[in-house]
Short mmCIF file of N, CA, C and O in Angstrom, two decimals:
data_model
loop_
_atom_site.label_atom_id
_atom_site.label_comp_id
_atom_site.label_asym_id
_atom_site.label_seq_id
_atom_site.Cartn_x
_atom_site.Cartn_y
_atom_site.Cartn_z
N MET U 117 155.71 120.99 76.87
CA MET U 117 156.77 120.00 76.79
C MET U 117 156.71 119.36 75.41
O MET U 117 155.64 118.95 74.95
N THR U 118 157.85 119.22 74.80
CA THR U 118 157.92 118.61 73.48
C THR U 118 157.84 117.09 73.61
O THR U 118 157.97 116.53 74.70
N ALA U 119 157.65 116.42 72.49
CA ALA U 119 157.58 114.96 72.49
C ALA U 119 158.92 114.36 72.94
O ALA U 119 158.95 113.39 73.69
N THR U 120 160.01 114.97 72.51
CA THR U 120 161.33 114.50 72.93
C THR U 120 161.52 114.66 74.43
O THR U 120 162.03 113.76 75.10
N GLY U 121 161.11 115.79 74.96
CA GLY U 121 161.21 116.02 76.40
C GLY U 121 160.39 115.02 77.19
O GLY U 121 160.82 114.54 78.24
N LEU U 122 159.21 114.70 76.70
CA LEU U 122 158.36 113.72 77.36
C LEU U 122 158.99 112.34 77.35
O LEU U 122 158.97 111.63 78.36
N ILE U 123 159.58 111.96 76.23
CA ILE U 123 160.24 110.65 76.13
C ILE U 123 161.42 110.58 77.09
O ILE U 123 161.61 109.59 77.79
N ILE U 124 162.21 111.64 77.16
CA ILE U 124 163.35 111.68 78.09
C ILE U 124 162.87 111.59 79.52
O ILE U 124 163.43 110.86 80.34
N PHE U 125 161.79 112.31 79.85
CA PHE U 125 161.21 112.28 81.18
C PHE U 125 160.77 110.86 81.54
O PHE U 125 161.03 110.38 82.65
N LEU U 126 160.12 110.16 80.60
CA LEU U 126 159.66 108.79 80.86
C LEU U 126 160.82 107.82 81.03
O LEU U 126 160.79 106.94 81.89
N VAL U 127 161.87 107.99 80.23
CA VAL U 127 163.04 107.11 80.34
C VAL U 127 163.75 107.33 81.67
O VAL U 127 164.12 106.37 82.35
N ILE U 128 163.92 108.59 82.07
CA ILE U 128 164.56 108.88 83.35
C ILE U 128 163.73 108.32 84.49
O ILE U 128 164.26 107.71 85.43
N GLY U 129 162.42 108.48 84.42
CA GLY U 129 161.54 107.91 85.45
C GLY U 129 161.62 106.40 85.50
O GLY U 129 161.61 105.79 86.58
N ALA U 130 161.70 105.77 84.34
CA ALA U 130 161.80 104.31 84.28
C ALA U 130 163.10 103.82 84.92
O ALA U 130 163.11 102.87 85.70
N VAL U 131 164.21 104.47 84.59
CA VAL U 131 165.50 104.10 85.17
C VAL U 131 165.47 104.32 86.69
O VAL U 131 165.92 103.46 87.46
N ALA U 132 164.91 105.44 87.12
CA ALA U 132 164.83 105.73 88.55
C ALA U 132 163.95 104.72 89.28
O ALA U 132 164.27 104.28 90.38
N GLY U 133 162.85 104.32 88.67
CA GLY U 133 161.98 103.33 89.29
C GLY U 133 162.66 101.98 89.41
O GLY U 133 162.52 101.29 90.42
N TRP U 134 163.41 101.60 88.39
CA TRP U 134 164.14 100.34 88.44
C TRP U 134 165.19 100.38 89.55
O TRP U 134 165.30 99.45 90.34
N LEU U 135 165.95 101.49 89.63
CA LEU U 135 166.97 101.62 90.67
C LEU U 135 166.33 101.66 92.07
O LEU U 135 166.84 101.04 93.00
N ALA U 136 165.21 102.36 92.20
CA ALA U 136 164.52 102.43 93.50
C ALA U 136 164.03 101.04 93.91
O ALA U 136 164.08 100.69 95.09
N GLY U 137 163.57 100.25 92.96
CA GLY U 137 163.14 98.89 93.25
C GLY U 137 164.28 98.02 93.75
O GLY U 137 164.09 97.14 94.59
N LEU U 138 165.49 98.27 93.25
CA LEU U 138 166.66 97.54 93.74
C LEU U 138 167.06 97.98 95.15
O LEU U 138 167.51 97.17 95.95
N ILE U 139 166.90 99.27 95.43
CA ILE U 139 167.30 99.81 96.72
C ILE U 139 166.29 99.46 97.81
O ILE U 139 166.65 99.07 98.91
N VAL U 140 165.02 99.60 97.50
CA VAL U 140 163.95 99.39 98.49
C VAL U 140 163.40 97.99 98.31
O VAL U 140 162.40 97.78 97.65
N ARG U 141 164.04 97.04 98.92
CA ARG U 141 163.59 95.66 98.82
C ARG U 141 162.39 95.44 99.72
O ARG U 141 162.30 96.00 100.81
N GLY U 142 161.44 94.63 99.27
CA GLY U 142 160.28 94.32 100.08
C GLY U 142 159.10 95.24 99.85
O GLY U 142 157.98 94.91 100.19
N PHE U 143 159.32 96.43 99.28
CA PHE U 143 158.23 97.36 99.00
C PHE U 143 157.96 97.47 97.51
O PHE U 143 157.15 98.27 97.08
N GLY U 144 158.64 96.67 96.70
CA GLY U 144 158.53 96.79 95.26
C GLY U 144 157.25 96.20 94.70
O GLY U 144 156.52 95.47 95.37
N PHE U 145 156.99 96.52 93.45
CA PHE U 145 155.79 96.06 92.76
C PHE U 145 156.14 95.35 91.46
O PHE U 145 155.36 95.37 90.53
N GLY U 146 157.30 94.76 91.39
CA GLY U 146 157.75 94.14 90.16
C GLY U 146 158.36 95.18 89.24
O GLY U 146 158.30 96.38 89.51
N LEU U 147 158.93 94.73 88.17
CA LEU U 147 159.66 95.62 87.27
C LEU U 147 158.75 96.71 86.68
O LEU U 147 159.06 97.90 86.78
N LEU U 148 157.62 96.32 86.12
CA LEU U 148 156.75 97.32 85.50
C LEU U 148 156.13 98.25 86.53
O LEU U 148 156.02 99.46 86.30
N GLY U 149 155.74 97.71 87.68
CA GLY U 149 155.17 98.55 88.73
C GLY U 149 156.18 99.55 89.25
O GLY U 149 155.85 100.72 89.48
N ASN U 150 157.42 99.12 89.42
CA ASN U 150 158.47 100.04 89.89
C ASN U 150 158.77 101.11 88.84
O ASN U 150 159.07 102.25 89.20
N ILE U 151 158.69 100.76 87.57
CA ILE U 151 158.92 101.75 86.53
C ILE U 151 157.82 102.82 86.56
O ILE U 151 158.10 104.01 86.47
N VAL U 152 156.58 102.39 86.74
CA VAL U 152 155.47 103.34 86.84
C VAL U 152 155.65 104.22 88.07
O VAL U 152 155.47 105.45 88.01
N VAL U 153 156.01 103.61 89.20
CA VAL U 153 156.25 104.39 90.42
C VAL U 153 157.41 105.35 90.20
O VAL U 153 157.39 106.49 90.68
N GLY U 154 158.42 104.94 89.45
CA GLY U 154 159.56 105.82 89.15
C GLY U 154 159.15 107.02 88.32
O GLY U 154 159.61 108.14 88.56
N ILE U 155 158.26 106.81 87.37
CA ILE U 155 157.79 107.92 86.54
C ILE U 155 156.98 108.90 87.39
O ILE U 155 157.18 110.12 87.32
N ILE U 156 156.11 108.38 88.25
CA ILE U 156 155.33 109.24 89.15
C ILE U 156 156.26 109.92 90.15
O ILE U 156 156.13 111.11 90.44
N GLY U 157 157.23 109.17 90.68
CA GLY U 157 158.20 109.74 91.62
C GLY U 157 159.05 110.82 90.99
O GLY U 157 159.40 111.81 91.63
N ALA U 158 159.38 110.65 89.71
CA ALA U 158 160.16 111.68 89.00
C ALA U 158 159.37 112.97 88.91
O ALA U 158 159.90 114.06 89.13
N PHE U 159 158.09 112.85 88.62
CA PHE U 159 157.25 114.03 88.54
C PHE U 159 157.15 114.70 89.92
O PHE U 159 157.31 115.92 90.04
N LEU U 160 156.89 113.90 90.95
CA LEU U 160 156.76 114.47 92.30
C LEU U 160 158.06 115.10 92.79
O LEU U 160 158.04 116.20 93.36
N ALA U 161 159.17 114.43 92.58
CA ALA U 161 160.45 114.98 93.04
C ALA U 161 160.83 116.23 92.26
O ALA U 161 161.38 117.17 92.83
N GLY U 162 160.55 116.23 90.97
CA GLY U 162 160.84 117.41 90.16
C GLY U 162 160.04 118.63 90.59
O GLY U 162 160.46 119.76 90.40
N TRP U 163 158.90 118.40 91.17
CA TRP U 163 158.06 119.49 91.66
C TRP U 163 158.35 119.81 93.13
O TRP U 163 158.47 120.96 93.51
N LEU U 164 158.50 118.76 93.96
CA LEU U 164 158.59 118.95 95.40
C LEU U 164 159.97 119.40 95.88
O LEU U 164 160.07 120.31 96.72
N LEU U 165 161.03 118.79 95.39
CA LEU U 165 162.37 119.13 95.89
C LEU U 165 162.73 120.60 95.66
O LEU U 165 163.20 121.26 96.59
N PRO U 166 162.53 121.15 94.47
CA PRO U 166 162.82 122.58 94.30
C PRO U 166 161.90 123.47 95.17
O PRO U 166 162.33 124.52 95.65
N ALA U 167 160.66 123.04 95.37
CA ALA U 167 159.74 123.82 96.21
C ALA U 167 160.21 123.84 97.66
O ALA U 167 159.97 124.81 98.38
N LEU U 168 160.89 122.78 98.09
CA LEU U 168 161.43 122.72 99.45
C LEU U 168 162.79 123.38 99.57
O LEU U 168 163.36 123.45 100.66
N GLY U 169 163.32 123.84 98.45
CA GLY U 169 164.62 124.51 98.47
C GLY U 169 165.80 123.55 98.37
O GLY U 169 166.93 123.94 98.60
N VAL U 170 165.51 122.29 98.05
CA VAL U 170 166.59 121.30 97.90
C VAL U 170 167.06 121.36 96.45
O VAL U 170 166.31 121.04 95.53
N GLY U 171 168.26 121.79 96.27
CA GLY U 171 168.80 121.87 94.93
C GLY U 171 170.27 121.49 94.92
O GLY U 171 171.02 121.91 95.77
N PHE U 172 170.64 120.64 94.00
CA PHE U 172 172.03 120.25 93.87
C PHE U 172 172.28 119.86 92.42
O PHE U 172 171.35 119.59 91.68
N SER U 173 173.52 119.87 92.04
CA SER U 173 173.90 119.48 90.70
C SER U 173 175.06 118.50 90.79
O SER U 173 175.99 118.71 91.57
N LEU U 174 174.96 117.44 90.03
CA LEU U 174 176.01 116.43 90.04
C LEU U 174 176.84 116.47 88.77
O LEU U 174 177.42 115.49 88.37
N GLY U 175 176.88 117.63 88.14
CA GLY U 175 177.66 117.79 86.92
C GLY U 175 176.81 117.66 85.68
O GLY U 175 176.61 118.61 84.96
N SER U 176 176.31 116.48 85.44
CA SER U 176 175.49 116.23 84.26
C SER U 176 174.02 116.40 84.60
O SER U 176 173.55 115.88 85.60
N PRO U 177 173.28 117.12 83.77
CA PRO U 177 171.84 117.28 84.04
C PRO U 177 171.07 115.96 84.04
O PRO U 177 170.13 115.79 84.79
N ILE U 178 171.52 114.99 83.23
CA ILE U 178 170.85 113.69 83.19
C ILE U 178 171.05 112.96 84.51
O ILE U 178 170.11 112.40 85.07
N VAL U 179 172.27 112.96 85.03
CA VAL U 179 172.55 112.28 86.30
C VAL U 179 171.77 112.95 87.42
O VAL U 179 171.18 112.27 88.27
N THR U 180 171.74 114.27 87.44
CA THR U 180 170.99 115.00 88.46
C THR U 180 169.51 114.65 88.37
O THR U 180 168.86 114.41 89.39
N SER U 181 168.97 114.57 87.17
CA SER U 181 167.56 114.22 86.98
C SER U 181 167.27 112.80 87.46
O SER U 181 166.23 112.55 88.08
N ILE U 182 168.17 111.87 87.19
CA ILE U 182 167.97 110.49 87.63
C ILE U 182 168.00 110.42 89.15
O ILE U 182 167.19 109.72 89.77
N VAL U 183 168.91 111.16 89.79
CA VAL U 183 168.98 111.16 91.26
C VAL U 183 167.72 111.77 91.85
O VAL U 183 167.15 111.23 92.80
N TYR U 184 167.26 112.89 91.32
CA TYR U 184 166.00 113.50 91.77
C TYR U 184 164.86 112.48 91.65
O TYR U 184 164.09 112.28 92.57
N ALA U 185 164.75 111.87 90.48
CA ALA U 185 163.66 110.93 90.23
C ALA U 185 163.77 109.71 91.13
O ALA U 185 162.76 109.19 91.61
N MET U 186 165.00 109.25 91.39
CA MET U 186 165.20 108.10 92.26
C MET U 186 164.78 108.42 93.69
O MET U 186 164.16 107.60 94.36
N ILE U 187 165.09 109.62 94.16
CA ILE U 187 164.66 110.04 95.50
C ILE U 187 163.14 110.02 95.57
O ILE U 187 162.56 109.48 96.52
N GLY U 188 162.49 110.58 94.58
CA GLY U 188 161.03 110.58 94.55
C GLY U 188 160.45 109.18 94.49
O GLY U 188 159.47 108.87 95.17
N ALA U 189 161.05 108.31 93.69
CA ALA U 189 160.56 106.94 93.56
C ALA U 189 160.76 106.15 94.85
O ALA U 189 159.88 105.38 95.26
N ILE U 190 161.89 106.35 95.53
CA ILE U 190 162.14 105.65 96.79
C ILE U 190 161.12 106.08 97.83
O ILE U 190 160.51 105.25 98.51
N VAL U 191 160.91 107.38 97.95
CA VAL U 191 159.93 107.88 98.92
C VAL U 191 158.54 107.34 98.60
O VAL U 191 157.82 106.86 99.48
N LEU U 192 158.17 107.37 97.34
CA LEU U 192 156.86 106.88 96.94
C LEU U 192 156.72 105.38 97.17
O LEU U 192 155.68 104.91 97.66
N LEU U 193 157.75 104.59 96.87
CA LEU U 193 157.71 103.15 97.13
C LEU U 193 157.54 102.85 98.61
O LEU U 193 156.77 101.96 98.99
N VAL U 194 158.25 103.57 99.46
CA VAL U 194 158.15 103.33 100.90
C VAL U 194 156.75 103.70 101.39
O VAL U 194 156.13 102.94 102.15
N ILE U 195 156.22 104.84 100.97
CA ILE U 195 154.88 105.26 101.40
C ILE U 195 153.83 104.26 100.93
O ILE U 195 152.98 103.83 101.72
N ILE U 196 153.88 103.86 99.68
CA ILE U 196 152.89 102.90 99.16
C ILE U 196 153.05 101.56 99.87
O ILE U 196 152.05 100.91 100.22
N GLY U 197 154.28 101.14 100.12
CA GLY U 197 154.52 99.87 100.81
C GLY U 197 153.98 99.89 102.24
O GLY U 197 153.40 98.90 102.69
N LEU U 198 154.14 101.01 102.93
CA LEU U 198 153.62 101.12 104.30
C LEU U 198 152.10 101.13 104.31
O LEU U 198 151.48 100.51 105.17
N ILE U 199 151.51 101.81 103.35
CA ILE U 199 150.03 101.83 103.27
C ILE U 199 149.51 100.45 102.91
O ILE U 199 148.51 99.99 103.46
N LYS U 200 150.21 99.77 102.02
CA LYS U 200 149.79 98.43 101.59
C LYS U 200 149.85 97.42 102.73
O LYS U 200 149.01 96.54 102.83
N ARG U 201 150.83 97.57 103.61
CA ARG U 201 150.99 96.64 104.73
C ARG U 201 150.03 96.92 105.88
O ARG U 201 149.79 96.07 106.71
N ALA U 202 149.53 98.14 105.95
CA ALA U 202 148.65 98.51 107.08
C ALA U 202 147.26 97.95 106.93
O ALA U 202 146.80 97.40 106.06
#
Protein backbone atom coordinates (compact mmCIF):
# COMPACT_ATOMS: atom_id res chain seq x y z
CA MET A 1 0.00 0.00 0.00
CA THR A 2 1.34 3.41 -0.92
CA ALA A 3 1.48 6.35 1.48
CA THR A 4 -1.39 8.00 -0.38
CA GLY A 5 -3.49 4.85 -0.14
CA LEU A 6 -2.82 4.63 3.59
CA ILE A 7 -3.83 8.26 4.12
CA ILE A 8 -7.06 7.74 2.15
CA PHE A 9 -7.77 4.58 4.17
CA LEU A 10 -7.28 6.49 7.45
CA VAL A 11 -9.48 9.39 6.33
CA ILE A 12 -12.27 7.05 5.21
CA GLY A 13 -12.03 5.18 8.51
CA ALA A 14 -12.13 8.44 10.45
CA VAL A 15 -15.25 9.64 8.60
CA ALA A 16 -16.90 6.24 9.08
CA GLY A 17 -16.09 6.23 12.80
CA TRP A 18 -17.54 9.69 13.23
CA LEU A 19 -20.73 8.70 11.36
CA ALA A 20 -20.99 5.44 13.33
CA GLY A 21 -20.69 7.41 16.57
CA LEU A 22 -23.64 9.55 15.48
CA ILE A 23 -25.72 6.51 14.56
CA VAL A 24 -24.90 4.31 17.57
CA ARG A 25 -25.71 6.52 20.52
CA GLY A 26 -24.75 5.27 23.96
CA PHE A 27 -21.97 2.96 22.74
CA GLY A 28 -19.58 5.69 21.62
CA PHE A 29 -16.13 6.50 22.95
CA GLY A 30 -15.95 10.19 22.15
CA LEU A 31 -14.79 11.70 18.89
CA LEU A 32 -11.23 10.34 18.91
CA GLY A 33 -12.27 6.92 20.17
CA ASN A 34 -14.94 6.62 17.49
CA ILE A 35 -12.43 7.63 14.82
CA VAL A 36 -10.05 4.89 15.98
CA VAL A 37 -12.93 2.39 16.03
CA GLY A 38 -13.86 3.58 12.52
CA ILE A 39 -10.35 2.92 11.23
CA ILE A 40 -10.35 -0.57 12.77
CA GLY A 41 -13.90 -1.15 11.51
CA ALA A 42 -12.87 -0.08 8.01
CA PHE A 43 -10.12 -2.67 8.03
CA LEU A 44 -12.43 -5.40 9.36
CA ALA A 45 -15.27 -4.61 6.96
CA GLY A 46 -12.90 -4.40 4.00
CA TRP A 47 -11.72 -7.90 4.82
CA LEU A 48 -14.89 -9.52 6.19
CA LEU A 49 -17.68 -8.31 3.88
CA PRO A 50 -16.07 -9.54 0.63
CA ALA A 51 -15.17 -12.83 2.37
CA LEU A 52 -18.86 -13.28 3.23
CA GLY A 53 -19.85 -12.55 -0.35
CA VAL A 54 -21.42 -9.19 0.45
CA GLY A 55 -20.60 -6.87 -2.38
CA PHE A 56 -22.30 -3.76 -3.65
CA SER A 57 -21.40 -0.56 -5.39
CA LEU A 58 -22.97 2.82 -4.82
CA GLY A 59 -21.49 4.44 -7.90
CA SER A 60 -18.48 6.16 -6.41
CA PRO A 61 -15.70 4.01 -4.94
CA ILE A 62 -15.22 6.54 -2.12
CA VAL A 63 -18.90 6.39 -1.10
CA THR A 64 -18.84 2.59 -1.25
CA SER A 65 -15.70 2.53 0.91
CA ILE A 66 -17.25 4.87 3.48
CA VAL A 67 -20.40 2.70 3.67
CA TYR A 68 -18.31 -0.48 4.08
CA ALA A 69 -16.22 1.19 6.79
CA MET A 70 -19.31 2.58 8.52
CA ILE A 71 -20.88 -0.89 8.65
CA GLY A 72 -17.69 -2.25 10.20
CA ALA A 73 -17.47 0.63 12.68
CA ILE A 74 -21.12 0.27 13.74
CA VAL A 75 -20.73 -3.46 14.31
CA LEU A 76 -17.50 -2.91 16.23
CA LEU A 77 -19.01 -0.11 18.36
CA VAL A 78 -21.99 -2.29 19.30
CA ILE A 79 -19.79 -5.30 20.17
CA ILE A 80 -17.38 -3.21 22.26
CA GLY A 81 -20.30 -1.42 23.94
CA LEU A 82 -21.97 -4.72 24.87
CA ILE A 83 -18.71 -6.12 26.25
CA LYS A 84 -18.08 -2.92 28.17
CA ARG A 85 -21.53 -3.04 29.78
CA ALA A 86 -21.29 -6.70 30.76
